[in-house]
CSV table of C-alpha atoms in Angstrom, one decimal:
chain,number,residue,atom,x,y,z
A,1,UNK,CA,0.0,0.0,-0.1
A,2,UNK,CA,1.3,3.5,-0.8
A,3,UNK,CA,1.6,5.7,2.2
A,4,UNK,CA,2.4,9.1,3.5
A,5,UNK,CA,4.2,9.4,6.8
A,6,UNK,CA,3.7,12.8,8.3
A,7,UNK,CA,5.8,14.3,11.2
A,8,UNK,CA,5.4,15.5,13.8
A,9,UNK,CA,1.9,14.5,14.8
A,10,UNK,CA,1.8,17.7,16.9
A,11,UNK,CA,3.8,20.8,17.4
A,12,UNK,CA,3.4,23.8,19.7
A,13,UNK,CA,4.7,27.4,18.8
A,14,UNK,CA,4.1,30.9,19.5
A,15,UNK,CA,2.9,33.7,17.3
A,16,UNK,CA,5.9,34.9,15.2
A,17,UNK,CA,7.8,31.6,15.2
A,18,UNK,CA,8.5,29.3,12.3
A,19,UNK,CA,7.7,25.6,12.2
A,20,UNK,CA,8.6,22.8,9.8
A,21,UNK,CA,6.4,19.8,9.0
A,22,UNK,CA,7.7,16.8,7.0
A,23,UNK,CA,6.2,14.2,4.9
A,24,UNK,CA,7.7,11.0,3.6
A,25,UNK,CA,6.1,9.1,0.7
A,26,UNK,CA,6.6,5.3,0.7
A,27,UNK,CA,7.8,5.6,-3.1
A,28,UNK,CA,8.8,8.3,-5.3
A,29,UNK,CA,6.0,10.6,-6.4
A,30,UNK,CA,8.1,13.3,-8.1
A,31,UNK,CA,6.7,16.6,-7.0
A,32,UNK,CA,3.1,15.4,-7.1
A,33,UNK,CA,2.3,16.5,-3.5
A,34,UNK,CA,-0.1,19.1,-1.9
A,35,UNK,CA,-0.4,20.5,1.4
A,36,UNK,CA,-3.9,21.2,3.0
A,37,UNK,CA,-4.8,23.3,6.3
A,38,UNK,CA,-7.8,22.4,8.2
A,39,UNK,CA,-9.5,24.0,11.0
A,40,UNK,CA,-12.1,22.5,13.2
A,41,UNK,CA,-15.5,21.8,11.6
A,42,UNK,CA,-14.3,23.0,8.1
A,43,UNK,CA,-13.2,21.2,4.9
A,44,UNK,CA,-9.4,21.1,4.0
A,45,UNK,CA,-7.9,24.0,2.3
A,46,UNK,CA,-5.5,23.7,-0.4
A,47,UNK,CA,-2.3,25.6,0.4
A,48,UNK,CA,0.5,24.3,-1.7
A,49,UNK,CA,0.4,22.1,-5.0
A,50,UNK,CA,3.2,20.6,-7.0
A,51,UNK,CA,5.2,20.3,-3.7
A,52,UNK,CA,6.3,24.1,-3.9
A,53,UNK,CA,3.4,26.1,-5.7
A,54,UNK,CA,1.5,28.5,-3.6
A,55,UNK,CA,-2.2,28.4,-4.3
A,56,UNK,CA,-4.0,31.5,-5.2
A,57,UNK,CA,-4.7,33.7,-2.0
A,58,UNK,CA,-2.2,31.8,0.3
A,59,UNK,CA,0.1,34.0,2.1
A,60,UNK,CA,3.8,33.7,1.2
A,61,UNK,CA,4.6,32.7,4.8
A,62,UNK,CA,3.8,29.2,3.6
A,63,UNK,CA,6.5,27.5,1.7
A,64,UNK,CA,6.8,23.8,0.4
A,65,UNK,CA,9.7,22.0,-0.8
A,66,UNK,CA,11.0,18.5,-1.6
A,67,UNK,CA,10.7,15.8,-4.1
A,68,UNK,CA,10.3,12.1,-4.8
A,69,UNK,CA,9.9,10.8,-1.1
A,70,UNK,CA,10.7,13.8,1.2
A,71,UNK,CA,8.9,16.9,1.3
A,72,UNK,CA,8.5,19.9,4.1
A,73,UNK,CA,6.1,22.5,4.6
A,74,UNK,CA,7.4,25.6,6.4
A,75,UNK,CA,5.3,28.3,8.0
A,76,UNK,CA,7.3,31.5,8.9
A,77,UNK,CA,6.2,34.2,11.3
A,78,UNK,CA,3.1,32.2,12.6
A,79,UNK,CA,-0.1,34.2,12.6
A,80,UNK,CA,-3.0,33.4,15.1
A,81,UNK,CA,-5.1,32.1,12.1
A,82,UNK,CA,-2.3,29.5,11.2
A,83,UNK,CA,-3.1,27.4,14.2
A,84,UNK,CA,-4.7,24.4,12.7
A,85,UNK,CA,-4.2,20.9,11.4
A,86,UNK,CA,-2.0,20.3,8.4
A,87,UNK,CA,-2.0,17.4,5.9
A,88,UNK,CA,0.1,16.4,2.9
A,89,UNK,CA,-1.5,14.4,0.1
A,90,UNK,CA,0.1,12.7,-2.7
A,91,UNK,CA,-1.3,13.2,-6.2
A,92,UNK,CA,0.4,10.5,-8.1
A,93,UNK,CA,-2.4,7.8,-7.9
A,94,UNK,CA,-4.9,7.3,-5.3
A,95,UNK,CA,-4.4,10.6,-3.3
A,96,UNK,CA,-3.3,9.2,0.0
A,97,UNK,CA,-3.2,11.7,2.9
A,98,UNK,CA,-0.6,11.8,5.6
A,99,UNK,CA,-2.0,11.3,9.1
A,100,UNK,CA,-1.9,15.1,10.0
A,101,UNK,CA,0.1,17.4,12.1
A,102,UNK,CA,-1.7,19.5,14.6
A,103,UNK,CA,-0.2,23.0,15.2
A,104,UNK,CA,-1.1,24.4,18.8
A,105,UNK,CA,-0.5,27.7,20.4
A,106,UNK,CA,2.2,27.5,22.9
B,1,UNK,CA,-16.9,31.3,-8.2
B,2,UNK,CA,-16.9,27.6,-7.6
B,3,UNK,CA,-19.2,26.1,-5.0
B,4,UNK,CA,-20.1,22.5,-4.2
B,5,UNK,CA,-22.7,21.1,-1.8
B,6,UNK,CA,-23.3,17.4,-0.6
B,7,UNK,CA,-26.6,16.3,0.0
B,8,UNK,CA,-28.1,13.0,1.1
B,9,UNK,CA,-29.2,10.9,4.2
B,10,UNK,CA,-27.4,11.6,7.5
B,11,UNK,CA,-28.2,8.5,9.4
B,12,UNK,CA,-28.0,4.8,7.9
B,13,UNK,CA,-28.4,1.2,9.3
B,14,UNK,CA,-25.7,-1.5,8.8
B,15,UNK,CA,-25.8,-2.9,5.4
B,16,UNK,CA,-27.8,-0.2,3.8
B,17,UNK,CA,-26.5,1.8,0.8
B,18,UNK,CA,-25.2,5.2,1.0
B,19,UNK,CA,-26.2,7.7,-1.9
B,20,UNK,CA,-25.0,11.1,-1.9
B,21,UNK,CA,-25.4,13.9,-4.4
B,22,UNK,CA,-22.8,16.7,-5.1
B,23,UNK,CA,-24.3,19.7,-6.6
B,24,UNK,CA,-21.8,22.3,-8.0
B,25,UNK,CA,-21.6,25.4,-9.7
B,26,UNK,CA,-18.9,27.8,-11.2
B,27,UNK,CA,-17.4,25.0,-13.4
B,28,UNK,CA,-18.2,22.6,-16.0
B,29,UNK,CA,-17.5,19.0,-15.8
B,30,UNK,CA,-17.1,19.1,-19.7
B,31,UNK,CA,-13.9,21.1,-19.3
B,32,UNK,CA,-10.8,19.0,-20.1
B,33,UNK,CA,-8.8,18.2,-17.0
B,34,UNK,CA,-11.6,18.8,-14.5
B,35,UNK,CA,-13.1,16.1,-12.1
B,36,UNK,CA,-15.3,15.8,-9.1
B,37,UNK,CA,-14.1,13.5,-6.2
B,38,UNK,CA,-15.2,12.3,-3.0
B,39,UNK,CA,-13.1,12.2,0.1
B,40,UNK,CA,-14.4,11.2,3.8
B,41,UNK,CA,-13.0,11.8,7.2
B,42,UNK,CA,-13.7,10.0,10.1
B,43,UNK,CA,-13.9,11.9,13.4
B,44,UNK,CA,-10.4,12.7,14.6
B,45,UNK,CA,-8.8,11.0,11.7
B,46,UNK,CA,-7.0,12.1,8.5
B,47,UNK,CA,-9.0,12.6,5.3
B,48,UNK,CA,-9.4,9.4,3.0
B,49,UNK,CA,-9.8,9.7,-0.8
B,50,UNK,CA,-12.5,7.4,-2.1
B,51,UNK,CA,-13.3,8.2,-5.8
B,52,UNK,CA,-13.1,10.7,-8.7
B,53,UNK,CA,-15.1,10.9,-12.0
B,54,UNK,CA,-13.3,12.8,-14.7
B,55,UNK,CA,-14.8,15.3,-17.5
B,56,UNK,CA,-14.6,12.3,-20.1
B,57,UNK,CA,-16.7,10.0,-17.7
B,58,UNK,CA,-13.7,7.8,-16.7
B,59,UNK,CA,-13.4,7.2,-12.9
B,60,UNK,CA,-11.1,5.8,-10.2
B,61,UNK,CA,-11.6,4.2,-7.0
B,62,UNK,CA,-9.8,3.6,-3.8
B,63,UNK,CA,-8.6,0.0,-4.5
B,64,UNK,CA,-9.4,-1.3,-1.1
B,65,UNK,CA,-13.1,0.0,-1.3
B,66,UNK,CA,-13.6,-0.4,-5.1
B,67,UNK,CA,-16.1,-3.1,-4.7
B,68,UNK,CA,-18.5,-1.1,-2.7
B,69,UNK,CA,-18.3,2.2,-4.7
B,70,UNK,CA,-19.9,3.8,-7.6
B,71,UNK,CA,-19.5,7.3,-8.9
B,72,UNK,CA,-21.1,8.9,-11.8
B,73,UNK,CA,-21.9,12.3,-13.3
B,74,UNK,CA,-25.6,12.9,-14.3
B,75,UNK,CA,-26.2,13.1,-17.9
B,76,UNK,CA,-26.7,17.0,-17.7
B,77,UNK,CA,-23.2,17.1,-16.1
B,78,UNK,CA,-24.4,19.5,-13.2
B,79,UNK,CA,-24.1,17.1,-10.5
B,80,UNK,CA,-22.3,13.9,-9.4
B,81,UNK,CA,-23.7,10.9,-7.5
B,82,UNK,CA,-21.7,8.7,-5.3
B,83,UNK,CA,-23.0,5.4,-3.7
B,84,UNK,CA,-21.3,3.1,-1.2
B,85,UNK,CA,-22.9,-0.1,-0.5
B,86,UNK,CA,-23.0,-2.3,2.7
B,87,UNK,CA,-22.4,0.5,5.2
B,88,UNK,CA,-21.1,-0.3,8.6
B,89,UNK,CA,-20.6,1.8,11.6
B,90,UNK,CA,-16.9,2.1,10.9
B,91,UNK,CA,-18.1,4.1,7.6
B,92,UNK,CA,-19.3,6.9,10.0
B,93,UNK,CA,-17.6,9.9,8.7
B,94,UNK,CA,-17.9,13.4,7.1
B,95,UNK,CA,-18.1,13.0,3.3
B,96,UNK,CA,-17.0,15.8,1.1
B,97,UNK,CA,-17.1,16.3,-2.7
B,98,UNK,CA,-14.5,18.3,-4.1
B,99,UNK,CA,-13.4,20.1,-7.5
B,100,UNK,CA,-10.4,18.5,-9.0
B,101,UNK,CA,-8.2,20.8,-10.9
B,102,UNK,CA,-5.3,20.1,-13.3
B,103,UNK,CA,-2.4,22.3,-12.8
B,104,UNK,CA,-0.6,21.6,-15.9
B,105,UNK,CA,2.9,20.3,-15.3
B,106,UNK,CA,2.3,20.0,-11.4
B,107,UNK,CA,-0.4,17.3,-11.2
B,108,UNK,CA,-4.1,17.5,-10.2
B,109,UNK,CA,-5.4,18.6,-6.8
B,110,UNK,CA,-8.7,19.4,-4.9
B,111,UNK,CA,-8.9,23.1,-4.7
B,112,UNK,CA,-12.4,23.7,-3.9
B,113,UNK,CA,-14.6,21.5,-1.4
B,114,UNK,CA,-18.0,21.4,-0.1
B,115,UNK,CA,-18.9,21.8,3.4
B,116,UNK,CA,-19.3,18.1,4.0
B,117,UNK,CA,-22.2,16.0,5.2
B,118,UNK,CA,-21.9,13.9,8.4
B,119,UNK,CA,-23.0,10.4,7.8
B,120,UNK,CA,-23.6,8.1,10.9
B,121,UNK,CA,-24.1,4.5,10.6
B,122,UNK,CA,-25.8,2.6,13.3
B,123,UNK,CA,-25.6,-1.1,14.0
C-alpha cells in the first residue's frame, strides 16, 4: 500500500515563530504533492500544490519544498489564524493523505 | 466562483447503501482536466480519498473499497452521484465532494471543497 508518513503528529509554537512539518512518501512521487490546512468543523483548504507552488490567495509565509519521497512545509512568522491541522497528500495515484500535524499555540 | 454542496441521508443502518449527491456551480464537468472527487473523514482521523469522476466520464476508486463504490456524473453534467454499499458503523464520517483541477505540469489537486455531510451508521 502506498503511504504518506507525516511528522510530527503535533507541535506547539508561538505567534511569530517558524515551524517545519515533514512528509515522507513510501515511494517516489516526483513533485506531485499537496499540503492542506484544516480548521475544526471545516473542509481542508489547499495551500500548496506541485510540492512548492502556492495556491492563489495563500500567504507567502507558507513554503513547500521537496521531491520524490521527502517533502517539507514551512510556515514562517506564525499568525493566530495558522493554528490548525496540516495534511500532506500525494497526487500520483490514489491521493493518499498523511496522518496530519496539529499545530497548537504554545 | 466555484461552490459544491453535498446532500443525502445523515443516518443509515448497517448493510444499507449510502447515496450522496454533489451539486456544484462555477465550473463545467465538460472541461478537459476537471473532475469531482469524494473524500471522507472519520472523527479525529485524516481524510481518506475515495473516488473521482473525470470530465470524460472515466473514474477511479480507492482499491480497498472499489467493490463497494460507484461514482457517476449526471447526463446533464451538473451534479455527481456517489454510492457506497453495505455500510457499517466504521463508515461513519464526514463525506466531502471536491473540485479536481489540473495544474498542468504540477499534477491534479482538490482546490474547492463542499462543506461536507456527516453520515452516521448505526448497527
